[in-house]
Amino acid sequence: MESIVVLGSTGSIGSNTLDILSRMKNRYKLLGISFNNNTKKAIKQIEMYKPIFVCCGKNADINLLKNKFKNIRFLQGEEGIVEMISMKDVDFVVNALVGTSGLLPTYYTLKNKKKLALANKESLVIAGKIFSDMAKENSIEIIPIDSEHSAIYQCLEGRKGEDVDSIIITASGGPFLHRENFENITLEDALNHPNWSMGNKITIDSATMMNKGFEIIEAKWLFNVGYDRIKVVVHKESILHSAVEFADGSIMAQLGAHDMRIPISYALSKPRRLNLEFKINLADIAALHFENPDFERFSTLNLAYGALKKEDKNLSLILNAADEVAVSYFLNKKIKFTDIFKILKYSYAKFENNLNSDIFALKEETKKIKKEVSLLIKKEIGG
Ligand code: NDP
Ligand code: MG
């Protein structure tokens, strides 16, 4: 029996993880969960899944929770999350936090040599080198939850990677795959993803394809491949979740329904597989389509490749910080969809960061860039 902690349990990945864990009661004991503000959902989860520790955000009403659940130990804020994952009893951490909030939890999970299933791709975008080095030094595997990376991971399992030619990441292309003009796109349009149901930030990142850009960076650090061996192909059905091309021209891929409970369950049950209800019938799907991405309309992909080319400037940290601010302004209807692209391009050209910084310096740097990007938006765009 392993003790597990789910960070970001009230989110889209977090809730799906709790669902999967409820089917694996003889393998995992749910020790702790964390959430930020959604107390109502957290209360439901506490009643249903009965964790022993619960960490809430700084602004959540901890006294209300303490009065309601006398047998649970409540912690608060980032320090609370760090305390929870550092507990001796914890074996396994699922990091389903969003944005930079996932950075230190990834760090302390690896530092304390716990198993890690990682959904928080931003950790690898900000500090991929540090985390891949830590994982190697501590002989810990970072198990991907992101569907594309889970697919690649499954195709590579049992291999050392010697014969790998390239990694092929598929992209649904989001709601604006073939839309010529991005002016007048509303928040509601951008939140309407054709295939996946996800949290708001990643849904907007999918609409701009910055998400795919982050996934290129995530793949580099997870699988130790150069950017010139990572390809993106648009596949609008989201059935083939990514692939690996080998030296002899063979391509291996993983296919399945577009439900995140499949990659989540694999991260928790590998190498075995759970019996899940999300089967697909290939004859019903009939056809799968593939096309090259449009790098002009989705300039976000070029920014990600560019950041990997100029690795010494750590531009991926800049992209993550600028994107976090831009998406939050867009979600609050303070800027236009097209402004997100402008802000990313501008920040990429203006800022740089020292890759040799440690994790705490990278966190501070992210904070500083986010502040500067906010000021820029207020000054130039009036958000
Ligand atoms: P959600 O927005 O749905 O959930 C985020 C979770 O993190 C919630 O529990 C939220 O709490 C908590 N949280 C938010 N901000 C903070 C903070 N500052 N401090 C502490 N906790 C915080 O996100 P998703 O589940 O969609 O995504 C989670 C991660 O997984 C992201 O990195 C995303 O890129 C990645 N991912 C997601 C996929 C998906 O299908 N959703 C697919 C692949 C990757 P509260 O609810 O209280 O606000
Ligand atoms: Mg993905």
mmCIF file of N, CA and C in Angstrom, residues 103 106-107 110 121-137 142 217-224 308 311-314 316-317 353-359 362:
data_model
loop_
_atom_site.group_PDB
_atom_site.id
_atom_site.type_symbol
_atom_site.label_atom_id
_atom_site.label_comp_id
_atom_site.label_asym_id
_atom_site.label_seq_id
_atom_site.Cartn_x
_atom_site.Cartn_y
_atom_site.Cartn_z
ATOM 1 N N LEU A 103 5.632 24.868 -9.046
ATOM 2 C CA LEU A 103 7.099 24.792 -9.128
ATOM 3 C C LEU A 103 7.758 24.224 -7.856
ATOM 4 N N THR A 106 6.987 20.550 -7.044
ATOM 5 C CA THR A 106 7.771 19.586 -7.834
ATOM 6 C C THR A 106 9.169 19.466 -7.229
ATOM 7 N N TYR A 107 9.733 20.600 -6.881
ATOM 8 C CA TYR A 107 11.091 20.606 -6.312
ATOM 9 C C TYR A 107 11.158 19.768 -5.026
ATOM 10 N N LEU A 110 10.818 15.928 -5.551
ATOM 11 C CA LEU A 110 12.050 15.280 -6.024
ATOM 12 C C LEU A 110 13.132 15.310 -4.949
ATOM 13 N N LYS A 121 2.855 20.959 -16.225
ATOM 14 C CA LYS A 121 3.935 21.079 -17.218
ATOM 15 C C LYS A 121 4.757 22.335 -17.000
ATOM 16 N N GLU A 122 4.128 23.365 -16.361
ATOM 17 C CA GLU A 122 4.843 24.628 -16.144
ATOM 18 C C GLU A 122 6.121 24.421 -15.331
ATOM 19 N N SER A 123 6.144 23.419 -14.441
ATOM 20 C CA SER A 123 7.360 23.112 -13.677
ATOM 21 C C SER A 123 8.529 22.871 -14.626
ATOM 22 N N LEU A 124 8.273 22.070 -15.671
ATOM 23 C CA LEU A 124 9.348 21.720 -16.610
ATOM 24 C C LEU A 124 9.654 22.861 -17.568
ATOM 25 N N VAL A 125 8.647 23.699 -17.824
ATOM 26 C CA VAL A 125 8.889 24.850 -18.703
ATOM 27 C C VAL A 125 9.801 25.853 -17.986
ATOM 28 N N ILE A 126 9.583 26.037 -16.701
ATOM 29 C CA ILE A 126 10.395 27.015 -15.951
ATOM 30 C C ILE A 126 11.772 26.438 -15.611
ATOM 31 N N ALA A 127 11.808 25.190 -15.185
ATOM 32 C CA ALA A 127 13.042 24.661 -14.591
ATOM 33 C C ALA A 127 13.319 23.226 -15.036
ATOM 34 N N GLY A 128 13.135 22.969 -16.332
ATOM 35 C CA GLY A 128 13.282 21.605 -16.851
ATOM 36 C C GLY A 128 14.647 20.999 -16.569
ATOM 37 N N LYS A 129 15.690 21.815 -16.717
ATOM 38 C CA LYS A 129 17.033 21.249 -16.540
ATOM 39 C C LYS A 129 17.239 20.841 -15.081
ATOM 40 N N ILE A 130 16.856 21.733 -14.176
ATOM 41 C CA ILE A 130 17.034 21.428 -12.749
ATOM 42 C C ILE A 130 16.275 20.142 -12.393
ATOM 43 N N PHE A 131 15.030 20.042 -12.846
ATOM 44 C CA PHE A 131 14.236 18.873 -12.455
ATOM 45 C C PHE A 131 14.723 17.594 -13.128
ATOM 46 N N SER A 132 15.164 17.705 -14.381
ATOM 47 C CA SER A 132 15.620 16.457 -14.999
ATOM 48 C C SER A 132 16.939 16.015 -14.346
ATOM 49 N N ASP A 133 17.789 16.965 -13.959
ATOM 50 C CA ASP A 133 19.024 16.593 -13.240
ATOM 51 C C ASP A 133 18.701 15.987 -11.865
ATOM 52 N N MET A 134 17.763 16.615 -11.153
ATOM 53 C CA MET A 134 17.412 16.104 -9.819
ATOM 54 C C MET A 134 16.856 14.679 -9.901
ATOM 55 N N ALA A 135 15.989 14.476 -10.917
ATOM 56 C CA ALA A 135 15.376 13.153 -11.057
ATOM 57 C C ALA A 135 16.458 12.099 -11.307
ATOM 58 N N LYS A 136 17.428 12.467 -12.159
ATOM 59 C CA LYS A 136 18.528 11.524 -12.462
ATOM 60 C C LYS A 136 19.341 11.238 -11.194
ATOM 61 N N GLU A 137 19.748 12.327 -10.522
ATOM 62 C CA GLU A 137 20.587 12.166 -9.316
ATOM 63 C C GLU A 137 19.898 11.336 -8.244
ATOM 64 N N ILE A 142 10.103 10.883 -13.404
ATOM 65 C CA ILE A 142 8.957 11.809 -13.448
ATOM 66 C C ILE A 142 7.942 11.177 -14.396
ATOM 67 N N ILE A 217 8.533 21.843 -25.012
ATOM 68 C CA ILE A 217 9.563 22.056 -23.979
ATOM 69 C C ILE A 217 9.491 20.927 -22.931
ATOM 70 N N GLU A 218 8.265 20.581 -22.560
ATOM 71 C CA GLU A 218 8.054 19.490 -21.584
ATOM 72 C C GLU A 218 8.666 18.183 -22.111
ATOM 73 N N ALA A 219 8.476 17.919 -23.416
ATOM 74 C CA ALA A 219 8.990 16.673 -24.019
ATOM 75 C C ALA A 219 10.508 16.653 -24.003
ATOM 76 N N LYS A 220 11.107 17.810 -24.275
ATOM 77 C CA LYS A 220 12.580 17.858 -24.282
ATOM 78 C C LYS A 220 13.124 17.381 -22.931
ATOM 79 N N TRP A 221 12.529 17.882 -21.850
ATOM 80 C CA TRP A 221 13.085 17.559 -20.527
ATOM 81 C C TRP A 221 12.691 16.175 -20.038
ATOM 82 N N LEU A 222 11.497 15.735 -20.424
ATOM 83 C CA LEU A 222 11.074 14.394 -19.968
ATOM 84 C C LEU A 222 11.837 13.292 -20.688
ATOM 85 N N PHE A 223 12.082 13.505 -22.001
ATOM 86 C CA PHE A 223 12.634 12.408 -22.795
ATOM 87 C C PHE A 223 14.053 12.675 -23.284
ATOM 88 N N ASN A 224 14.622 13.800 -22.864
ATOM 89 C CA ASN A 224 16.001 14.119 -23.186
ATOM 90 C C ASN A 224 16.290 14.070 -24.696
ATOM 91 N N LEU A 308 13.915 26.960 -26.969
ATOM 92 C CA LEU A 308 14.799 25.800 -26.810
ATOM 93 C C LEU A 308 16.117 25.994 -27.555
ATOM 94 N N GLU A 311 18.658 28.160 -25.398
ATOM 95 C CA GLU A 311 18.409 27.623 -24.059
ATOM 96 C C GLU A 311 19.093 28.447 -22.965
ATOM 97 N N ASP A 312 20.270 29.025 -23.286
ATOM 98 C CA ASP A 312 21.030 29.735 -22.252
ATOM 99 C C ASP A 312 20.307 30.981 -21.737
ATOM 100 N N LYS A 313 19.342 31.495 -22.495
ATOM 101 C CA LYS A 313 18.624 32.691 -22.027
ATOM 102 C C LYS A 313 17.387 32.339 -21.203
ATOM 103 N N ASN A 314 17.124 31.066 -21.068
ATOM 104 C CA ASN A 314 15.942 30.573 -20.355
ATOM 105 C C ASN A 314 14.676 31.323 -20.746
ATOM 106 N N SER A 316 12.113 30.113 -21.959
ATOM 107 C CA SER A 316 10.878 29.381 -21.645
ATOM 108 C C SER A 316 10.287 29.878 -20.321
ATOM 109 N N LEU A 317 11.151 30.277 -19.389
ATOM 110 C CA LEU A 317 10.646 30.888 -18.138
ATOM 111 C C LEU A 317 9.885 32.172 -18.460
ATOM 112 N N ASN A 353 16.810 35.539 -18.940
ATOM 113 C CA ASN A 353 17.006 35.096 -17.574
ATOM 114 C C ASN A 353 18.226 34.178 -17.539
ATOM 115 N N ASN A 354 18.847 34.118 -16.386
ATOM 116 C CA ASN A 354 20.045 33.292 -16.264
ATOM 117 C C ASN A 354 19.690 31.849 -15.903
ATOM 118 N N LEU A 355 20.003 30.957 -16.824
ATOM 119 C CA LEU A 355 19.624 29.545 -16.643
ATOM 120 C C LEU A 355 20.283 28.910 -15.413
ATOM 121 N N ASN A 356 21.405 29.478 -14.993
ATOM 122 C CA ASN A 356 22.126 28.845 -13.891
ATOM 123 C C ASN A 356 21.534 29.126 -12.509
ATOM 124 N N SER A 357 20.475 29.918 -12.469
ATOM 125 C CA SER A 357 19.866 30.245 -11.179
ATOM 126 C C SER A 357 19.322 28.985 -10.504
ATOM 127 N N ASP A 358 19.220 29.029 -9.170
ATOM 128 C CA ASP A 358 18.586 27.888 -8.503
ATOM 129 C C ASP A 358 17.061 28.073 -8.522
ATOM 130 N N ILE A 359 16.367 27.090 -7.967
ATOM 131 C CA ILE A 359 14.909 27.071 -8.111
ATOM 132 C C ILE A 359 14.247 28.287 -7.450
ATOM 133 N N LEU A 362 14.681 31.216 -9.655
ATOM 134 C CA LEU A 362 13.792 31.123 -10.821
ATOM 135 C C LEU A 362 12.364 31.528 -10.443
#
